[in-house]
mmCIF file of C-alpha atoms (C1' of nucleotides) in Angstrom:
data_model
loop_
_atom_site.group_PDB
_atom_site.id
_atom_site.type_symbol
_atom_site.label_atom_id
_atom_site.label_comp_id
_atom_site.label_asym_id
_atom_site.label_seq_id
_atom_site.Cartn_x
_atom_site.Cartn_y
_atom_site.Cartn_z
ATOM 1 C CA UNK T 867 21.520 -1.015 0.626
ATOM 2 C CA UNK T 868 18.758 -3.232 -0.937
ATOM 3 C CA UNK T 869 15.929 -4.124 1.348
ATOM 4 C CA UNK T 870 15.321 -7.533 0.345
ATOM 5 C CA UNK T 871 14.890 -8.663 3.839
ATOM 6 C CA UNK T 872 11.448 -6.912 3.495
ATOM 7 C CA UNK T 873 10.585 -8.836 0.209
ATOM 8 C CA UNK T 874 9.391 -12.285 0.083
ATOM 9 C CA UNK T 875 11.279 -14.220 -2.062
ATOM 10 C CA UNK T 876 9.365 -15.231 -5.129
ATOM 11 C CA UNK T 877 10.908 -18.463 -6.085
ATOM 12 C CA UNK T 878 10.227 -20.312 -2.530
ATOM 13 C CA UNK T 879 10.218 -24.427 -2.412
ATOM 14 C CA UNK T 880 7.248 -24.456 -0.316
ATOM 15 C CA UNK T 881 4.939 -23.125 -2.874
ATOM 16 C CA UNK T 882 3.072 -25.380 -4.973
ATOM 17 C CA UNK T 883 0.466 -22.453 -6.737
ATOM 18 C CA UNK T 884 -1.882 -24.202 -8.516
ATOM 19 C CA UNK T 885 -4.852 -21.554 -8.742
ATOM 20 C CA UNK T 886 -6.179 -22.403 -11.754
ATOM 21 C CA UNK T 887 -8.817 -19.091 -11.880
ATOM 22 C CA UNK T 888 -5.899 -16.912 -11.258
ATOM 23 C CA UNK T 889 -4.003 -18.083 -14.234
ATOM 24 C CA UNK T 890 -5.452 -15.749 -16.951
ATOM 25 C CA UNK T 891 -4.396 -12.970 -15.025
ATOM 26 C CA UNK T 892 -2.808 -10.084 -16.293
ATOM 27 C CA UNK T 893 -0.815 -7.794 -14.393
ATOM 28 C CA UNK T 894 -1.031 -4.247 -15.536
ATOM 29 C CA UNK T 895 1.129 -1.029 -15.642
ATOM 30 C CA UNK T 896 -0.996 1.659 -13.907
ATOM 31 C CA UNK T 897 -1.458 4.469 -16.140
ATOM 32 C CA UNK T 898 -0.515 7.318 -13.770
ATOM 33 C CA UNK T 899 2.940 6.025 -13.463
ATOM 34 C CA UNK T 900 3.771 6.066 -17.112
ATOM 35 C CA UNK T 901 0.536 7.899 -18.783
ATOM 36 C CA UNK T 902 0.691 4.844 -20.861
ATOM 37 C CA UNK T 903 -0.984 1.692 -20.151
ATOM 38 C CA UNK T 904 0.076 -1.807 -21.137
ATOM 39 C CA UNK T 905 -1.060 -5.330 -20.803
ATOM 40 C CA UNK T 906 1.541 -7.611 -20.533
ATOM 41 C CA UNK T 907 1.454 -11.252 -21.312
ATOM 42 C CA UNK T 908 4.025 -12.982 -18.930
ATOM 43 C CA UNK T 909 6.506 -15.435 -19.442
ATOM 44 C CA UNK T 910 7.328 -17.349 -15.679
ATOM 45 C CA UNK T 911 10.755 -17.886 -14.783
ATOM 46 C CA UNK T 912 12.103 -21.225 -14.729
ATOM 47 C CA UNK T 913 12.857 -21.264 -11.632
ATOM 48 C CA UNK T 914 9.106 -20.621 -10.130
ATOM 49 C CA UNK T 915 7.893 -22.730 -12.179
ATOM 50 C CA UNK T 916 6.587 -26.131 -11.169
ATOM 51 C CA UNK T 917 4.557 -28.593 -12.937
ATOM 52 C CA UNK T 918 1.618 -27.273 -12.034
ATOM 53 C CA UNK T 919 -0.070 -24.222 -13.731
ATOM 54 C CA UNK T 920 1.744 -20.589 -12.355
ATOM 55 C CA UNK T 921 0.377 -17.236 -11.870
ATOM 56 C CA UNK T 922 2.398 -15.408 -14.053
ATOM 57 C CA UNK T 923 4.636 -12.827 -13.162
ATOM 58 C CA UNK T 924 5.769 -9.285 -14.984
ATOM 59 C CA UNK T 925 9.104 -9.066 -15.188
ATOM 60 C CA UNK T 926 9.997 -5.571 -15.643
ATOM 61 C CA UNK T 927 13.489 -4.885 -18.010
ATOM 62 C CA UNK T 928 14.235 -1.194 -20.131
ATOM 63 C CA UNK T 929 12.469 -3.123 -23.182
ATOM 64 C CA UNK T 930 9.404 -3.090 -21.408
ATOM 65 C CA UNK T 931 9.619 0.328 -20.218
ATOM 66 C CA UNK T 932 10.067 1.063 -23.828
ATOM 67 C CA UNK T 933 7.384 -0.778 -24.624
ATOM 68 C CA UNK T 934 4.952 0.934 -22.122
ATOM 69 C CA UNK T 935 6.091 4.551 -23.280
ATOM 70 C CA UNK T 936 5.426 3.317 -26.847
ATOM 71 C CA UNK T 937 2.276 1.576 -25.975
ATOM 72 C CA UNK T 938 -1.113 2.930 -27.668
ATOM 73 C CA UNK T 939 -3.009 3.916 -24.447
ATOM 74 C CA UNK T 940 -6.176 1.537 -23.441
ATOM 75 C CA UNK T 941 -7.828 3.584 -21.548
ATOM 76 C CA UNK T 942 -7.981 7.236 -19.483
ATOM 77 C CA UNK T 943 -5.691 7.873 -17.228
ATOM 78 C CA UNK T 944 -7.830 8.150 -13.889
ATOM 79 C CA UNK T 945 -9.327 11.148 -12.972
ATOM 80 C CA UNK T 946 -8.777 9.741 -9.413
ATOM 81 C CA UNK T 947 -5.037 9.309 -9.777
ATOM 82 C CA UNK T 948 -3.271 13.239 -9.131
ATOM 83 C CA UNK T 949 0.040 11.468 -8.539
ATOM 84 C CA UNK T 950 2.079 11.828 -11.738
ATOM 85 C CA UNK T 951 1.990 13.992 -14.395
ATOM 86 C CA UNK T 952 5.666 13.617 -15.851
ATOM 87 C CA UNK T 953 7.898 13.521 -13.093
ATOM 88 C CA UNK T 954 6.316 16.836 -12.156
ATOM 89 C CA UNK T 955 7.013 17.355 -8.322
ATOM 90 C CA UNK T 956 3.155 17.013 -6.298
ATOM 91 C CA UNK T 957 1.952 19.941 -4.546
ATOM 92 C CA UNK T 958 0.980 18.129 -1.237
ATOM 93 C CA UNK T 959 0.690 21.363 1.043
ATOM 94 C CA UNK T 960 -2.899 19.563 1.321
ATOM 95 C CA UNK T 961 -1.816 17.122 3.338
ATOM 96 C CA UNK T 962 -0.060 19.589 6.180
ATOM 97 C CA UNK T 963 0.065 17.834 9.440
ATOM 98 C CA UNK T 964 -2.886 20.432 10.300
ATOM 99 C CA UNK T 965 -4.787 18.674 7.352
ATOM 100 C CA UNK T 966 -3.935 15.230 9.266
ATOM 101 C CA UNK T 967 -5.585 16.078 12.419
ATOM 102 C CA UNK T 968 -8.607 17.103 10.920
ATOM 103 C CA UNK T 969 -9.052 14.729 8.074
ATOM 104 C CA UNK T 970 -7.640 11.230 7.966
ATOM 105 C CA UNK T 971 -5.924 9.548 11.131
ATOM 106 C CA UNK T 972 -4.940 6.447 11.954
ATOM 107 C CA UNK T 973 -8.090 5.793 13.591
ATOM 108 C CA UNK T 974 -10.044 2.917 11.332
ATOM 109 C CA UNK T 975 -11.835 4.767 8.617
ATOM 110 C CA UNK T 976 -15.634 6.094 9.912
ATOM 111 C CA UNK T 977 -18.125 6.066 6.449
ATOM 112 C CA UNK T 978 -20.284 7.744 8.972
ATOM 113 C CA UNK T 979 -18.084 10.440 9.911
ATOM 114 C CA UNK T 980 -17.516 11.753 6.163
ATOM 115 C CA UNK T 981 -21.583 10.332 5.627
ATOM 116 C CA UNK T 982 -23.431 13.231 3.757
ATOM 117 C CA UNK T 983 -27.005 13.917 2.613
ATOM 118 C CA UNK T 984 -26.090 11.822 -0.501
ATOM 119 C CA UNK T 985 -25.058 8.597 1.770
ATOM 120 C CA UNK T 986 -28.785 7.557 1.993
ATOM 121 C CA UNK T 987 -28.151 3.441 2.653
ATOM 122 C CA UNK T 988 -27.631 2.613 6.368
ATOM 123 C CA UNK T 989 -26.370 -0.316 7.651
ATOM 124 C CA UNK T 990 -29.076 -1.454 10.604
ATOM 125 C CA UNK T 991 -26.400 -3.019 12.434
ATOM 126 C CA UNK T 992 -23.876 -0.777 13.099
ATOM 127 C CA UNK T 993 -25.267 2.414 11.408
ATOM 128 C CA UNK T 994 -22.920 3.014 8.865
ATOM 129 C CA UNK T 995 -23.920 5.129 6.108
ATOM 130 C CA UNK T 996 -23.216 4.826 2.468
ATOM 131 C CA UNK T 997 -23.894 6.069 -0.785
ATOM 132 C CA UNK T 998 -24.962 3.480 -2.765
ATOM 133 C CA UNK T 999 -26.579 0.100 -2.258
ATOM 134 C CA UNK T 1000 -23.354 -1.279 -3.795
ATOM 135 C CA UNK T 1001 -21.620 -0.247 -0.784
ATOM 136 C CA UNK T 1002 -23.799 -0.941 1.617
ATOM 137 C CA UNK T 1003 -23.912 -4.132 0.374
ATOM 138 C CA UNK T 1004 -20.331 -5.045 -0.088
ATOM 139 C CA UNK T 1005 -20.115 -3.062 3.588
ATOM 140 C CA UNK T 1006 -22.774 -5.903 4.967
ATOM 141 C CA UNK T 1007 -21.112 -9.066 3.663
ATOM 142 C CA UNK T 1008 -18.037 -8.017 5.288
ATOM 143 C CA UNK T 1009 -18.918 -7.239 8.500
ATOM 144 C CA UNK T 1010 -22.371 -6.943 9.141
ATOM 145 C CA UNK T 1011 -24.358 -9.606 7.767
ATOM 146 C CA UNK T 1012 -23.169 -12.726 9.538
ATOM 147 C CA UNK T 1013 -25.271 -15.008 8.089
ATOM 148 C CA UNK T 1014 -23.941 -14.829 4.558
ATOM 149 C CA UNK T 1015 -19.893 -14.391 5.790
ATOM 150 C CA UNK T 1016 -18.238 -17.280 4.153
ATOM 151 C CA UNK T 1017 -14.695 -18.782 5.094
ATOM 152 C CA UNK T 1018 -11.982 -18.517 2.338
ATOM 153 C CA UNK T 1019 -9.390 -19.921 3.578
ATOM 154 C CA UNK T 1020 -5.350 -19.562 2.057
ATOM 155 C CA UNK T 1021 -3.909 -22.473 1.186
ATOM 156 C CA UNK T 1022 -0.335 -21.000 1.925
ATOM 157 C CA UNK T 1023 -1.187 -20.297 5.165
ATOM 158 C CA UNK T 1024 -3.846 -19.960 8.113
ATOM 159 C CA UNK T 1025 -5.646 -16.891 7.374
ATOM 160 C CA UNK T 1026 -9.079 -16.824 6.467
ATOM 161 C CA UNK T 1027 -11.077 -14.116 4.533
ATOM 162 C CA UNK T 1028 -15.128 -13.242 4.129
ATOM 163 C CA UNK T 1029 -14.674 -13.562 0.238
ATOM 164 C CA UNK T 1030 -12.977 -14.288 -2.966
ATOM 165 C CA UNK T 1031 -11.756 -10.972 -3.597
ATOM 166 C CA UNK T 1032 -9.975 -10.558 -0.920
ATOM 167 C CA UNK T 1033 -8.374 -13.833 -1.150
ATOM 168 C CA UNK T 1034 -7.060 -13.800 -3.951
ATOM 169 C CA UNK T 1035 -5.670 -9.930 -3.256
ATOM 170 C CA UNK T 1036 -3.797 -12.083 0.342
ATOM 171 C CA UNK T 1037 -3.197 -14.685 -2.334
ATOM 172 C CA UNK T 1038 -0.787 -12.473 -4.523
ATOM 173 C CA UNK T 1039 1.474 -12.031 -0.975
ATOM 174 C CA UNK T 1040 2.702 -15.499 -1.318
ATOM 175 C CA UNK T 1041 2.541 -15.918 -5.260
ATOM 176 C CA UNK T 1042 4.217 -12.234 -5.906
ATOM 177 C CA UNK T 1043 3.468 -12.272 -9.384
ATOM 178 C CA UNK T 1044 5.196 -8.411 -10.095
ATOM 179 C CA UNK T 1045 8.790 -9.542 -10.198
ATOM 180 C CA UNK T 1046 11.506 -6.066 -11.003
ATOM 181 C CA UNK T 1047 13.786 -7.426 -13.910
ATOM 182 C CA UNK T 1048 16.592 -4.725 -12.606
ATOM 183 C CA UNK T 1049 17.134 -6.592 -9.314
ATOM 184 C CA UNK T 1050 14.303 -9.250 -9.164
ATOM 185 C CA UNK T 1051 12.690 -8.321 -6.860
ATOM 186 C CA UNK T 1052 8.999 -9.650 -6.141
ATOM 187 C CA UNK T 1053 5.627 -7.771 -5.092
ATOM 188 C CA UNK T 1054 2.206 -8.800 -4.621
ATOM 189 C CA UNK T 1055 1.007 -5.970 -6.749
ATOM 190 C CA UNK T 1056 1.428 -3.878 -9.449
ATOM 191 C CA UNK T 1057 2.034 -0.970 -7.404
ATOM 192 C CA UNK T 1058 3.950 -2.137 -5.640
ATOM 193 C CA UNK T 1059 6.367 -3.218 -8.215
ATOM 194 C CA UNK T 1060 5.494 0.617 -9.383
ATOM 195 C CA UNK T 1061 6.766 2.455 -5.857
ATOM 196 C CA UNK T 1062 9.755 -0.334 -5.955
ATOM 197 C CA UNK T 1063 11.042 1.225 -9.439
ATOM 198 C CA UNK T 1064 11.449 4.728 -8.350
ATOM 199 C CA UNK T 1065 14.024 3.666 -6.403
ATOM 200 C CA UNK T 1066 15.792 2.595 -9.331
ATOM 201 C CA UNK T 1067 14.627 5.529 -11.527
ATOM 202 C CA UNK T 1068 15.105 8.261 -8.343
ATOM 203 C CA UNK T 1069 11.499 9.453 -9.123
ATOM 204 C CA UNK T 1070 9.968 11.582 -6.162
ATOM 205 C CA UNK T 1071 7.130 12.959 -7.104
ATOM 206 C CA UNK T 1072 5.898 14.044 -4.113
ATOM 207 C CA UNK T 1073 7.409 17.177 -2.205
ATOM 208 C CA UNK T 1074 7.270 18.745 0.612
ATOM 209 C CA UNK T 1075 5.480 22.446 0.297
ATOM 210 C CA UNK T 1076 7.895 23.247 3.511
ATOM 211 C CA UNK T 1077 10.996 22.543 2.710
ATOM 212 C CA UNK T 1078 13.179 21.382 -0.491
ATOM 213 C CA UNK T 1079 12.381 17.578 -0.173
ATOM 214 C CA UNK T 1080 10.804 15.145 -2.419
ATOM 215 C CA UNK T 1081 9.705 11.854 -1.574
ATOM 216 C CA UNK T 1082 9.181 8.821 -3.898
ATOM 217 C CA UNK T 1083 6.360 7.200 -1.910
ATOM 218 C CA UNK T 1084 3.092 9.669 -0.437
ATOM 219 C CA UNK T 1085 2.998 8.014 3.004
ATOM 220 C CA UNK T 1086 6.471 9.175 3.197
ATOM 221 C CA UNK T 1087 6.407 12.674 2.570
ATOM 222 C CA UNK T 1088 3.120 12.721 5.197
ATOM 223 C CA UNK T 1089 5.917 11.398 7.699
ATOM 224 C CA UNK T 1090 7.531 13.700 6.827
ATOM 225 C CA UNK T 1091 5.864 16.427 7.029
ATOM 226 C CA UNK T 1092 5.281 15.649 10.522
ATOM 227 C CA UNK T 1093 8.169 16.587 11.398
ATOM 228 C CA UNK T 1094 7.722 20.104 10.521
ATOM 229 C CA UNK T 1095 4.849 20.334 13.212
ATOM 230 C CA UNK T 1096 5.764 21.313 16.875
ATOM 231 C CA UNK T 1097 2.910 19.291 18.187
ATOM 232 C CA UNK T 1098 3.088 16.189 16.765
ATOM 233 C CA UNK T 1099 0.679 13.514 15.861
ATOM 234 C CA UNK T 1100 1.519 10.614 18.625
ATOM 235 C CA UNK T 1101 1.275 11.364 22.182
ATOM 236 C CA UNK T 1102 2.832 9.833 24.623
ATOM 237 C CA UNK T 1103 -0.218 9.216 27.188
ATOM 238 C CA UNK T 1104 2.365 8.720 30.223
ATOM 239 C CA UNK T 1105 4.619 11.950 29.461
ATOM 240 C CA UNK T 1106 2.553 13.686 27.154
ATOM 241 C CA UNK T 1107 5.791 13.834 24.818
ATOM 242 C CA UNK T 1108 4.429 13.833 21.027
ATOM 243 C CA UNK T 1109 6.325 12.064 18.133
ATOM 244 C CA UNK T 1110 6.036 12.315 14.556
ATOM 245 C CA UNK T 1111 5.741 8.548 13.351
ATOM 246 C CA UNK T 1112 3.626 5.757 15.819
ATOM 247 C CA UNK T 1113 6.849 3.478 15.733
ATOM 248 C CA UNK T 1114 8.585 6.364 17.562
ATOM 249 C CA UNK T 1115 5.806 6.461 20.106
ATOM 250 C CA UNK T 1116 6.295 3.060 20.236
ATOM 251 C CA UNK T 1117 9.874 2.775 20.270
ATOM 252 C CA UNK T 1118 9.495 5.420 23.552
ATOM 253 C CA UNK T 1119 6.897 3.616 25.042
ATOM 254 C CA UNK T 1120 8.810 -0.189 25.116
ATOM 255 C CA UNK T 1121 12.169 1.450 26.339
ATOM 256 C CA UNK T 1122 10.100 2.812 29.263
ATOM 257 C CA UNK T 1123 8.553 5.932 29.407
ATOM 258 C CA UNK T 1124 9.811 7.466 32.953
ATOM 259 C CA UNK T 1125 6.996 10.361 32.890
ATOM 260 C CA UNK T 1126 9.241 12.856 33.224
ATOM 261 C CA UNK T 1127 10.419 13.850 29.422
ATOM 262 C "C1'" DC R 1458 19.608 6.686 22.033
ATOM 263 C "C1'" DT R 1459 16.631 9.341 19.167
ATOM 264 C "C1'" DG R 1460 14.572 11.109 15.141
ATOM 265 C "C1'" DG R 1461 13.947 10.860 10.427
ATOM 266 C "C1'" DG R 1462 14.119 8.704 5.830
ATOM 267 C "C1'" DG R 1463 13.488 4.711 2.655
ATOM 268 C "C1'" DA R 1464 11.060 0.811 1.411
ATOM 269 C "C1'" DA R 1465 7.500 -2.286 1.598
ATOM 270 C "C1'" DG R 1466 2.992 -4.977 3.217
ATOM 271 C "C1'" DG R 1467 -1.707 -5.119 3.456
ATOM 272 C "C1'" DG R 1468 -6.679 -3.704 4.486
ATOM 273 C "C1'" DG R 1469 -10.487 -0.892 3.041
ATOM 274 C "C1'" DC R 1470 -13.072 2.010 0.040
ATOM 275 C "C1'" DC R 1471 -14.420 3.931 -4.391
ATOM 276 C "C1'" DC R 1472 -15.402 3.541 -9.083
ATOM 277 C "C1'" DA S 941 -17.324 -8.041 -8.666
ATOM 278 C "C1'" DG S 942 -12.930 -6.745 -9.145
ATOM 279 C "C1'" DG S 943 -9.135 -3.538 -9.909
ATOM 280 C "C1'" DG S 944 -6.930 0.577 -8.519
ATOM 281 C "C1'" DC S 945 -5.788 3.722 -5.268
ATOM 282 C "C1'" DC S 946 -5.382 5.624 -0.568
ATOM 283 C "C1'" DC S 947 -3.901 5.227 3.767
ATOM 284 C "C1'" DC S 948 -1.833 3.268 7.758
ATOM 285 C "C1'" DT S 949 1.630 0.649 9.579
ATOM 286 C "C1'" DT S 950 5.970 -1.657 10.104
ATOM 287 C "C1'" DC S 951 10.748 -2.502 9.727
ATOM 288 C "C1'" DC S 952 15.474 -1.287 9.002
ATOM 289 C "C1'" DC S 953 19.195 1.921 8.334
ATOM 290 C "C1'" DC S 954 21.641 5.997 9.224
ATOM 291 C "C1'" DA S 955 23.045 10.555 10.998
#
DNA sequence: CTGGGGAAGGGGCCC
DNA sequence: AGGGCCCCTTCCCCA
């Protein structure tokens, strides 16, 4: 059953888009998807269009699939980017739940905690430890350095952000440039659109090491795999019961937890 | 009702 | 400085 109750639909009356330094934009197929990498100039739909200049968005059909596979590659395929190598099934037996409870949680990510002798730039507010000045400084105009913070604020909607960047990235939420030519669906970005079209394509590249299962989308499979652990990652604090996802803890928590599971 | 899967949104960090 | 990717989280559906 499609989802679109999850996806904002792109042609809404209320949205007047007139962002005249996001208009050159490109929206690009991400090389690890398709080892080929394509830049797509964008033809809006009629019926987001307004009189006013558009962010374009990519409208994905078989055509431009072909055209991707067909397309001379730009650039490298990222070093950084494991995830697909054909439709080659991942080995994720890194991320075991065991690998979960000692590496990333759900706690907010700590640069200090993973700080080593290389992180040499500290923060002298909060302490926070980072490689390169680059970071430190982007890591400073965010949240440390209160003086320079600056206001951006949406004009779809209230929220506010500490600089351009990240605007425009909230920006894409309401404009959803990355609109799925199969069913028309729209995303805020490219990867998005990318994890959308497995679904059409039945791609799963990512498997489970501990049973038979593949998984189209990485956060999924870690679920997942969560459920092969006996202790689980969420703990009930009242009954001590443990649950594999945090909207089961949740869900157990709101319907009353009696202390006595 | 509960647990698990599917799909998607969005913030943060790295390059 | 900005794009890409990772990760967490949420929501809904279904067995």
């Amino acid at each position: 059953m499609p989802r679109s109750f999850l996806v904002k639909k792109h042609f809404s009356a209320n949205k007047k888009p007139n962002y005249s330094e996001l208009e050159s934009q490109r929206v690009y197929i991400a090389p690890y998807l398709y080892d080929k990498y394509a830049s797509i100039p964008l033809i809006p739909q009629p019926e987001i269009l307004s009189t006013t200049a558009y962010y374009p968005p990519v409208v994905w059909d078989t055509g431009l699939i072909t055209t991707i596979f067909t397309a001379e590659p730009d650039f490298q395929s990222s070093p950084t980017s494991p995830a697909i190598e054909g439709s080659k099934p991942l080995d994720l037996s890194s991320f075991s739940s065991e690998d979960d409870e000692s590496g990333k949680t759900s706690d907010p990510p700590s640069p200090a905690s993973s700080a080593t002798e290389a992180e040499k730039f500290h923060c002298g507010q909060c302490n926070k430890s980072y490689s390169t000045f680059a970071g430190l400084s982007k890591h400073k105009q965010l949240h440390c350095d209160s003086q320079n913070r600056k206001s951006f604020s949406c004009k779809y909607c209230e929220k506010e952000y500490v600089s351009l960047g990240a605007l425009k990235m909230h920006i894409r939420s309401h404009t959803l440039p990355c609109v799925c030519k199969i069913c028309g669906k729209a995303f805020s970005r490219p990867w998005l659109l990318q994890g959308h079209i497995r679904t059409h394509t039945g791609e799963k590249p990512f498997s489970c090491t501990h049973c038979n299962r593949a998984f189209a989308d990485r956060s999924n499979l870690r679920a997942h795999l969560q459920t092969h652990s006996d202790v689980k990652k969420y703990q009930c604090k009242t009954c001590s019961r443990t649950f594999s996802r945090m909207s089961l803890l949740h869900k157990h928590e709101e319907t009353g937890c009696s202390g006595g599971h």
